[in-house]
XYZ file of C-alpha atoms in Angstrom:
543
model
C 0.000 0.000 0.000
C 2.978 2.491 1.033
C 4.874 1.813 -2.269
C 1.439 2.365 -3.963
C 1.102 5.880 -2.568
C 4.829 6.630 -3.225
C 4.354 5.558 -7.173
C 1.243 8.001 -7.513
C 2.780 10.846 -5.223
C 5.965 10.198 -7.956
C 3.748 10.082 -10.654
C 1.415 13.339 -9.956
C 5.206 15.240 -9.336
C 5.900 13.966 -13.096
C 2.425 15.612 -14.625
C 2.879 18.688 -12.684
C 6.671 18.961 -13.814
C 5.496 18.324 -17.477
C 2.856 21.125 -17.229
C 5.253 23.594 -16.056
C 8.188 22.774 -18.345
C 5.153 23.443 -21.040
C 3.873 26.748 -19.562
C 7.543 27.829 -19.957
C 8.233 26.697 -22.850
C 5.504 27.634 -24.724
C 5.775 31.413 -24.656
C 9.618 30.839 -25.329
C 8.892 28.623 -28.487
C 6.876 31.329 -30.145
C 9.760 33.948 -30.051
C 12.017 30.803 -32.015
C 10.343 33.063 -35.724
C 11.729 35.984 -34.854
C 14.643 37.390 -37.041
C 17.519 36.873 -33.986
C 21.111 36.746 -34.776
C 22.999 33.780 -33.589
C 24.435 35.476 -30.683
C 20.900 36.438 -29.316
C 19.720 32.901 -30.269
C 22.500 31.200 -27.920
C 21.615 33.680 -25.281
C 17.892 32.884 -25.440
C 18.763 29.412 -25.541
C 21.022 29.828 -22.475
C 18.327 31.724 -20.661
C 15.392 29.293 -21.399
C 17.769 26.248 -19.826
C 18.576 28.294 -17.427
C 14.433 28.720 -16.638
C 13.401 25.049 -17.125
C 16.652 23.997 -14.486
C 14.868 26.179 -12.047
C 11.889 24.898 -12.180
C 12.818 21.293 -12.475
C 14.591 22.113 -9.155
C 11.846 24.347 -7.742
C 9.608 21.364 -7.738
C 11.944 18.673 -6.556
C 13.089 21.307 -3.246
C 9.665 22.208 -2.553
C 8.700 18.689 -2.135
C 11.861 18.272 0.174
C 10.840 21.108 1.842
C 7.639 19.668 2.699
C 9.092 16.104 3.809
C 11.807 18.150 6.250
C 8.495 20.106 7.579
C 6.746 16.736 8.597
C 10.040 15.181 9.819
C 10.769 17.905 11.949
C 7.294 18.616 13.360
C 6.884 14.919 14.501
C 10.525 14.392 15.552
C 10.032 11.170 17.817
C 7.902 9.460 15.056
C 11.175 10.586 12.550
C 14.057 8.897 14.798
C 11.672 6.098 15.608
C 11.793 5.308 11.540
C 15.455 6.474 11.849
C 15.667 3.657 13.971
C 13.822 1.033 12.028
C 15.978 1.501 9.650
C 19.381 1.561 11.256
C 18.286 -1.790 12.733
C 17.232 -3.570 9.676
C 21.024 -4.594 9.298
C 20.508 -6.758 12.984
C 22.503 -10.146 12.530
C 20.301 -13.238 13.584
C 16.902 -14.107 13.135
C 16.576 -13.883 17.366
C 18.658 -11.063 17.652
C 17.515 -8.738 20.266
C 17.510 -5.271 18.141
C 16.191 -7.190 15.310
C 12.415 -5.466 14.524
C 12.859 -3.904 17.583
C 13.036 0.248 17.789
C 12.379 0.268 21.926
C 15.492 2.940 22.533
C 16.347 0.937 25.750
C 17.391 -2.208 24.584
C 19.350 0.021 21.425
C 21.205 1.250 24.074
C 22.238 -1.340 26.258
C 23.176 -3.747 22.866
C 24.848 -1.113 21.586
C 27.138 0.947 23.320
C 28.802 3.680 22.913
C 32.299 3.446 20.753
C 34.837 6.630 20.316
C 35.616 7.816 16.734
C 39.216 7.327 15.563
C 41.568 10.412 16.792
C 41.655 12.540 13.893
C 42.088 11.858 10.228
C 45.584 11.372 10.825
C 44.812 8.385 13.263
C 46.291 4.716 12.383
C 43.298 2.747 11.054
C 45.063 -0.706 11.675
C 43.000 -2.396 14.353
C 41.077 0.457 15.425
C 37.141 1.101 14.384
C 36.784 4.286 11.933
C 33.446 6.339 11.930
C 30.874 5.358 9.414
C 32.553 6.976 6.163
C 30.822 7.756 2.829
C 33.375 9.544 -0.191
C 30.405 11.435 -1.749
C 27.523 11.124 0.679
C 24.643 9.918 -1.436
C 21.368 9.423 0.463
C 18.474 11.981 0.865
C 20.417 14.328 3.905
C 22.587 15.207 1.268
C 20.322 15.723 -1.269
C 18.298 17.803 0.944
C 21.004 19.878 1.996
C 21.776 20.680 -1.299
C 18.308 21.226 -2.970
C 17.421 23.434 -0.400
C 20.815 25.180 0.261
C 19.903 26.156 -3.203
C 17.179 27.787 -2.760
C 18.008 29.133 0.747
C 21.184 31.005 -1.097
C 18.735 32.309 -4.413
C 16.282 33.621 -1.716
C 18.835 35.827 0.256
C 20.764 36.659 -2.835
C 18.669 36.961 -5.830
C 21.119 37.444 -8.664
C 23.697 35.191 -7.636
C 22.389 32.173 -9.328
C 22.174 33.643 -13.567
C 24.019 31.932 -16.224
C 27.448 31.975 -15.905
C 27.719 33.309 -12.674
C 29.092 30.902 -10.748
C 32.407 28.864 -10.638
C 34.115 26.375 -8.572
C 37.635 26.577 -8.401
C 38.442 23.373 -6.859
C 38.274 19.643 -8.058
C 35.590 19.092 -5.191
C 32.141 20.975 -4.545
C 30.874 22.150 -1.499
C 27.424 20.811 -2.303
C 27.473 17.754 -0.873
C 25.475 15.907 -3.382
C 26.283 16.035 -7.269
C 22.908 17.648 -9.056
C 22.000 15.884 -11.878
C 21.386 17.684 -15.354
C 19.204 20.348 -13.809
C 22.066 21.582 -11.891
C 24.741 21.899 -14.664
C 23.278 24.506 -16.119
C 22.154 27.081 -13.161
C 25.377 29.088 -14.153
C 28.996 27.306 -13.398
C 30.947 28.726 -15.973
C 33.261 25.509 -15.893
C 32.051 22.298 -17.921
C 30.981 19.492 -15.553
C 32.933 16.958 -14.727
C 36.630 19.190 -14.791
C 38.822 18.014 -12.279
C 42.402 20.010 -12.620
C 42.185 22.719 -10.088
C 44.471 25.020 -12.156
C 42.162 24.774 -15.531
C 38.825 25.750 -12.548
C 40.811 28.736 -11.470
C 42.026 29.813 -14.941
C 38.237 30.053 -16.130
C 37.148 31.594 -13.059
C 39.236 34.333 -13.876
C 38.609 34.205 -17.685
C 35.017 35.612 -16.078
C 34.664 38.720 -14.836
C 30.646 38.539 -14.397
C 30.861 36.220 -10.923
C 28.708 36.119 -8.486
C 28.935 32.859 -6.408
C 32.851 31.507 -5.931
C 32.666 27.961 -4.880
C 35.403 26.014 -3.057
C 35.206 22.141 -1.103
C 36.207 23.510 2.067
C 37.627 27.262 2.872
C 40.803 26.255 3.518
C 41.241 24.421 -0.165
C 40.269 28.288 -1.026
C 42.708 29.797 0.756
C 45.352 27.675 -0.852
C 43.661 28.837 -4.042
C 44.341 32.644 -3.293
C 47.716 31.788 -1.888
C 48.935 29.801 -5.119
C 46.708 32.997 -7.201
C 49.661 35.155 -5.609
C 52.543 33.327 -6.196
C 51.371 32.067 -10.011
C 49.516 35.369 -10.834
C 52.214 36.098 -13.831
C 51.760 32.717 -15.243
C 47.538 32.699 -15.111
C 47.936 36.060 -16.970
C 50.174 35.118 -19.419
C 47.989 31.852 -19.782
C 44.558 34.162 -19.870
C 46.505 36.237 -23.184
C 47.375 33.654 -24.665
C 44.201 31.927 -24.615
C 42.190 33.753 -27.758
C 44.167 36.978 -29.578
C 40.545 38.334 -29.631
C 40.448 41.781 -27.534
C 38.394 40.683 -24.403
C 41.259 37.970 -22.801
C 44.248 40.493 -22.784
C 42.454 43.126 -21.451
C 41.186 40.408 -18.651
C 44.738 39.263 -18.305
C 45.745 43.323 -17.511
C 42.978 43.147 -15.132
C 44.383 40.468 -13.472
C 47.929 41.584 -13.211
C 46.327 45.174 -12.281
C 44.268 43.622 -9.584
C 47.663 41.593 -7.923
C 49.613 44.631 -7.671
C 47.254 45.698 -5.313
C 47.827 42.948 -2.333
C 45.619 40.266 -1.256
C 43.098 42.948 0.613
C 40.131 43.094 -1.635
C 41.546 40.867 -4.339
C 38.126 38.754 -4.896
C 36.281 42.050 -5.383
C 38.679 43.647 -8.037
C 38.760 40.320 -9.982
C 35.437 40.361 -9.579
C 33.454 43.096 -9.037
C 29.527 41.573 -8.736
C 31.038 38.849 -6.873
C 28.754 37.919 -3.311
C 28.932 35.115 -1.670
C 31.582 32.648 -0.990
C 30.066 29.011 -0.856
C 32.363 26.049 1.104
C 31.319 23.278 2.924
C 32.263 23.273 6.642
C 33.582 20.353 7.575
C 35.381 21.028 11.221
C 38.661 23.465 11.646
C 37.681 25.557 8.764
C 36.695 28.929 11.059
C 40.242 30.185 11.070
C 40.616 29.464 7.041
C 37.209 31.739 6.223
C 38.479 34.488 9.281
C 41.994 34.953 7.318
C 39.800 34.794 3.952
C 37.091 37.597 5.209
C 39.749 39.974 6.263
C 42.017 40.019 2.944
C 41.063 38.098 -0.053
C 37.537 37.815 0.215
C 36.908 41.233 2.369
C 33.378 42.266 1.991
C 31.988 39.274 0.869
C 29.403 37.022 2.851
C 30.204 33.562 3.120
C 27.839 30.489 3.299
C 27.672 26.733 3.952
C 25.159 24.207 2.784
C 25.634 21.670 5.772
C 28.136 20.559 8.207
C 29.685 17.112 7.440
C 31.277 14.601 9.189
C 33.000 11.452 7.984
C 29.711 9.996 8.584
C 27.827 12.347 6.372
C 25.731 15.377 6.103
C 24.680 15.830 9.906
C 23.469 19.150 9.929
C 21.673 21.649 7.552
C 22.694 25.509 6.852
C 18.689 27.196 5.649
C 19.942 30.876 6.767
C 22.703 31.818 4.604
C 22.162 35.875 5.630
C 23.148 34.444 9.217
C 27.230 35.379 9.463
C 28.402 32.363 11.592
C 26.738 28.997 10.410
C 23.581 27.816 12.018
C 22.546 24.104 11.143
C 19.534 22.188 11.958
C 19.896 18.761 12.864
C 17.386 16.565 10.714
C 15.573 13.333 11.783
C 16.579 12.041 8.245
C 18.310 8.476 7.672
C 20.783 8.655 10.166
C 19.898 8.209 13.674
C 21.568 11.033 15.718
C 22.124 11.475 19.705
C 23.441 14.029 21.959
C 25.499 13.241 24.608
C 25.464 15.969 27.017
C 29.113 17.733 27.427
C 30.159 18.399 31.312
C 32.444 21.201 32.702
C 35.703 19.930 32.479
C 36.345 16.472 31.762
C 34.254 14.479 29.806
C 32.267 12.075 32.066
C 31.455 8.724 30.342
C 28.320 8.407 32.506
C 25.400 10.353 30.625
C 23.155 9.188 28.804
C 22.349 10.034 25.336
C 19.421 12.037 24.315
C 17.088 12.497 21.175
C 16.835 15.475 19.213
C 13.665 16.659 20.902
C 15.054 16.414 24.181
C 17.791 19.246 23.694
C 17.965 22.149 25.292
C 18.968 25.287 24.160
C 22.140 26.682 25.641
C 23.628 22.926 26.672
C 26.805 21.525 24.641
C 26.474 18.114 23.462
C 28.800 15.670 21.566
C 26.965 13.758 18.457
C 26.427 10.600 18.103
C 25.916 8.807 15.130
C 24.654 5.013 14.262
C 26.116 2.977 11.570
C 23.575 0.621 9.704
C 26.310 -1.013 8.267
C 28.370 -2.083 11.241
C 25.462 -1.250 13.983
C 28.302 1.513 15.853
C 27.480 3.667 17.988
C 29.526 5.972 17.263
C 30.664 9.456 18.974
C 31.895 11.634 16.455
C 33.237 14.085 18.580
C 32.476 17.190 17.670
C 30.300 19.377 20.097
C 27.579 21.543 19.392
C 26.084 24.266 21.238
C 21.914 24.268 21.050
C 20.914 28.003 20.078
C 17.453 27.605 18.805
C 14.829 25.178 17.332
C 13.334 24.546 14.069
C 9.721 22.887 15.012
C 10.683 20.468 17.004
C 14.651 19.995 16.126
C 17.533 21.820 17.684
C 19.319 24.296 15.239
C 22.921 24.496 16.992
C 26.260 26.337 16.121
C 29.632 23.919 16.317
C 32.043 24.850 19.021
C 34.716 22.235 18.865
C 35.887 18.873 18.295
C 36.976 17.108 21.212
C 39.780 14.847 19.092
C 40.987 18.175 19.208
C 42.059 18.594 22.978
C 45.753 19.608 23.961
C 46.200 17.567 27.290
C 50.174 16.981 28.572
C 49.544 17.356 32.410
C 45.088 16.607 32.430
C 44.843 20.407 31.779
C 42.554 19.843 28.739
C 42.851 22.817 26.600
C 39.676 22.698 23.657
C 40.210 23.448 20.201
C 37.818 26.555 21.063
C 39.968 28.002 24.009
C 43.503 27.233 22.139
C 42.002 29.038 19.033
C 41.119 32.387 21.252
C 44.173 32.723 22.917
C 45.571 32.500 19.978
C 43.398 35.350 18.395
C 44.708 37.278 21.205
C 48.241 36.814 20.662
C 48.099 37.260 17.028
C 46.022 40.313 17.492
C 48.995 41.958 19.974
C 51.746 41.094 17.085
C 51.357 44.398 15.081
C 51.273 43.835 11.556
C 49.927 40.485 11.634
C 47.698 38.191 10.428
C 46.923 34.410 11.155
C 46.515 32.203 8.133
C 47.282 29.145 9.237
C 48.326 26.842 12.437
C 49.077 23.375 14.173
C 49.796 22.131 17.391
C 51.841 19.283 18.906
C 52.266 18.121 22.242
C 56.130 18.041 23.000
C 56.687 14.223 23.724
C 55.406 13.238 19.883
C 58.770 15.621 19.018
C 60.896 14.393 21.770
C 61.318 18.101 22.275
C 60.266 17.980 26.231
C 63.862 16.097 26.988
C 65.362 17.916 29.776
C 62.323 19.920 30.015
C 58.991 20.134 31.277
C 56.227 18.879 28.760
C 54.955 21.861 26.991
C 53.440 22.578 23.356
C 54.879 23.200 20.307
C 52.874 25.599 18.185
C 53.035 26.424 14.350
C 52.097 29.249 12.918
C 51.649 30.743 9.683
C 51.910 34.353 9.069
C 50.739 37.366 6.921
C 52.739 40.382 7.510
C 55.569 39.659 9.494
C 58.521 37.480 8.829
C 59.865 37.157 12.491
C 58.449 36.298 15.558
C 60.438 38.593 18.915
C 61.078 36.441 21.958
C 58.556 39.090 23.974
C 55.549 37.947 21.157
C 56.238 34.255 21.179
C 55.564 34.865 25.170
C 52.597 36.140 24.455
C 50.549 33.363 23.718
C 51.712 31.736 26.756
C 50.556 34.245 28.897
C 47.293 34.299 26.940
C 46.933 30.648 27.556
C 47.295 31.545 30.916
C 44.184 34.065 31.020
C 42.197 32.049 29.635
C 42.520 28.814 32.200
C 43.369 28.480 35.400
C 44.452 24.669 35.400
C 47.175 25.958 32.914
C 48.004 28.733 34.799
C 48.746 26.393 38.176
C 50.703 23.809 35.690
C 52.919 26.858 34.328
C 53.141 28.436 37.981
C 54.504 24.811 39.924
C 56.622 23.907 37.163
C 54.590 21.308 35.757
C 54.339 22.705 32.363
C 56.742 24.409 30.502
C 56.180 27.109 28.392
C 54.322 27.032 24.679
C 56.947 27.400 22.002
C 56.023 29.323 19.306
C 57.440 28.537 15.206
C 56.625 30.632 12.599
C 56.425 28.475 9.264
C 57.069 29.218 5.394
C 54.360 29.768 2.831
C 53.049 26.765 1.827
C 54.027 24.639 4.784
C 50.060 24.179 5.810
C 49.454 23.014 2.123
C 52.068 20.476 2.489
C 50.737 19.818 5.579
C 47.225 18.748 3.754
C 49.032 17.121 0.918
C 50.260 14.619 3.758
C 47.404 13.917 5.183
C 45.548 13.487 1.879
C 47.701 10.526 1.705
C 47.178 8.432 4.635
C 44.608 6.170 4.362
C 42.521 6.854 6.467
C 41.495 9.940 5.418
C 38.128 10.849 5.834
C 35.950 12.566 2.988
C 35.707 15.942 3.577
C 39.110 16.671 4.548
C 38.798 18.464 8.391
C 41.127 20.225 9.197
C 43.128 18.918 12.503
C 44.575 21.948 14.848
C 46.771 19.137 17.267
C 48.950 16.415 15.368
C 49.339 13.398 17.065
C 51.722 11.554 14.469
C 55.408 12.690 14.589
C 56.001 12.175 10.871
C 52.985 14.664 9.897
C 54.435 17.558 13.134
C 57.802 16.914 11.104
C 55.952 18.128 7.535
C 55.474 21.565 9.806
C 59.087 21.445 11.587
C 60.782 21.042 8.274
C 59.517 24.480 7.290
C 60.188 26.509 10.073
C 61.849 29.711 9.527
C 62.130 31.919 12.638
């Protein structure tokens, strides 16, 4: 009976697709005997696409709109067929969880297991989160159908033909549109793969308005390698047609260099937005160094948050300047485990997403129907809202994360605002990029007290004084206590600070692209716990 009403709900979407691809076609059509030159004809044609791709995808988000309405206005009846279907995979005809969604017994059968480390981590013998290369399924789908629309609602002329480009071999959409979506204006073909080729048609367009990346910090490797290969792209843009346009874009382009990095986006592109990347955990510091030079004055938006498990989390309010996600009832079942003051406690329980409260932290959980793993992902999330009855929450910070040498327990959230505060005391500078290591994986603490060693790289100075590599120490300091009492007894010696070349971060990600167990999309960690990845950094110190 239930696949009988899906087959007529799919079928009555089909006629009411057909009629509208007909009412828009029709008026279109009767312009085809007008006396148009070619030109005009391929721009008609590219603007009637451009109108049936809209509403193709119209219809298909505003029936995912209404699903994520019902879902999220009966969220206990959601999980509970979240559930169901997690289970299905039970082993044994008298297993226990088999048929069963009772959230008791899925607890005690099932509990909880930690997520590897950090992308870096060893995979040999150890359980990895649930991992999916492209995320397929309907989360992601969602996410991107009505990311869409969220992003043509609050800025209404960013999606016109041939105003949009990805400069990067992955999308921050995290799932692939079919046709419908390959013509809503990427000025690159689908399918192109070479970052340099994305980049060098990005700037062969000067009529941007969306600038796509996979993550913000693959971006901010695209500005930095725009800098040092700027000569070469121009040369390459000249040489590209003799018509007039291209070398008067590759003078632009040159033009627009000369200038510095503040601004650059803007000059290259002067009805350029919004900056579209998917966060995927330690991107923040990537879009703060991009917002303040390259990509000053722009707004910046991400679909959904993703984890190695998937799409966890969905961005609808792209005017909102720091991401806001709502956590859907979709496929995957999701729990909160409440985060205590100080150390984690492994005696909570878990929650459901209707149980949250706004203003608590809690650490996700997410179930495997493959392996039937509980598994906690890590990453916390403060609760700042609801959508109907599902929390919308902001990510704070990922608890694989945590500096800890003496049980002082310094967050990725804490270590990143002293930090701020340091930086913001050097004068000149700017913070691109940095990494941290706890001294024994170096073998630096012999003779010493165990202490961190911190990378750093820089925009606008070249040396770091003894008095500001102290600084972040003493910032450290202010911002916990526990630290403070390990400096003051001894216990702890002080953090030593590295400034690193250009390019040593992108290295850095090279490396880690390489192990394999990286996850897909490629966080970003902020504490190394593998000495041959803190050695990529070390190499490429230079004050």
């Amino acid at each position: 009976m239930l696949l009988w009403l899906l087959l007529s709900l799919l079928l009555l979407l089909s006629l009411l697709l057909l009629l509208s691809l007909l009412l828009l076609l029709l008026p279109s059509l009767a312009m085809l005997r007008w006396p148009w030159s070619q030109d005009a004809r391929l721009s008609w044609l590219a603007s009637l696409r451009h109108r049936v791709a809209w509403g193709v995808l119209g219809w298909v988000a505003t029936w995912q709109q209404r699903r994520l309405e019902q879902s999220t206005l009966h969220v206990g009846q959601s999980q509970q067929q979240a559930l169901r279907w997690c289970l299905q995979g039970a082993q044994g005809p008298r297993s226990p969880l088999r048929r069963s969604t009772d959230i008791s017994t899925f607890r005690n059968h099932l509990p909880l297991t930690k997520a590897s480390q950090a992308q870096e981590q060893d995979s040999r013998g150890k359980l990895l989160p649930p991992i999916s290369n492209q995320y397929h399924g309907e989360a992601s789908l969602q996410a991107t159908l009505l990311g869409l629309v969220a992003l043509h609602k609050a800025y209404p002329e960013t999606l016109v033909p041939g105003g949009t480009a990805c400069v990067t071999a992955t999308s921050p959409w995290p799932s692939p549109l079919p046709w419908p979506g390959h013509v809503l204006g990427q000025v690159s073909p689908p399918g192109a793969k070479d970052p340099g080729a994305l980049l060098l048609e990005a700037l062969r367009s000067p009529e941007l308005r969306v600038l796509e990346a996979g993550t913000a910090v693959e971006l901010l490797d695209v500005f930095l390698g725009l800098e040092a290969d700027g000569k070469v792209l121009a040369e390459a843009i000249a040489a590209g047609n003799p018509g007039a346009p291209l070398p008067r874009r590759a003078a632009e382009l040159q033009e627009a260099l000369e200038q510095g990095p503040r601004g650059l986006a803007l000059r290259l592109w002067p009805q350029l937005q919004v900056v579209v990347t998917l966060d995927a955990g330690g991107q923040a510091e990537a879009v703060a160094a991009l917002g303040a030079l390259w990509c000053q004055g722009l707004a910046f938006f991400s679909p959904a948050y993703a984890v190695s498990g998937g799409v966890v989390g969905l961005n609808l309010w792209p005017e909102q300047p720091c991401g806001l996600y709502l956590l859907p009832p979709g496929a995957r079942f999701i729990e909160l485990l409440p985060v205590k003051a100080g150390a984690q406690e492994e005696a909570a329980s878990t929650l459901l997403l209707a149980e949250a409260q706004k203003g608590r932290e809690y650490e996700l959980v997410l179930t495997d129907h493959i392996s039937l793993t509980r598994c906690r992902l890590g990453d916390v999330v403060r609760v700042v809202g609801a959508y109907n009855q599902c929390p919308v929450v902001r990510f704070i910070r990922r608890l694989g994360q945590t500096l800890n040498v003496r049980g002082e327990d310094i967050g990725e959230d804490m270590f990143s605002e002293a930090l701020d505060r340091a930086v913001g005391q050097w004068p000149g500078a700017k913070l691109l990029d940095h990494g941290c290591v706890e001294s024994s994986i170096l073998d630096s603490s012999e003779g010493s007290a165990p202490h961190y060693e911190v990378f750093v790289e820089l925009r606008g100075l070249r040396n770091l004084s003894e008095e500001n590599r102290d600084k972040l120490d003493r910032c450290l300091q202010e911002a916990s206590p526990l630290y403070k009492s390990l400096r003051f007894r001894g216990s702890v010696g002080p953090a030593r600070v590295h400034l690193v070349g250009q390019g040593a971060f992108r290295a850095l990600r090279e490396a880690l692209a390489a192990c394999a167990s990286s996850p897909f999309p490629p966080e970003m960690p902020r504490v190394l716990r593998h000495k041959h990845l803190a050695q990529v950094l070390q190499n490429r110190v230079v004050s």
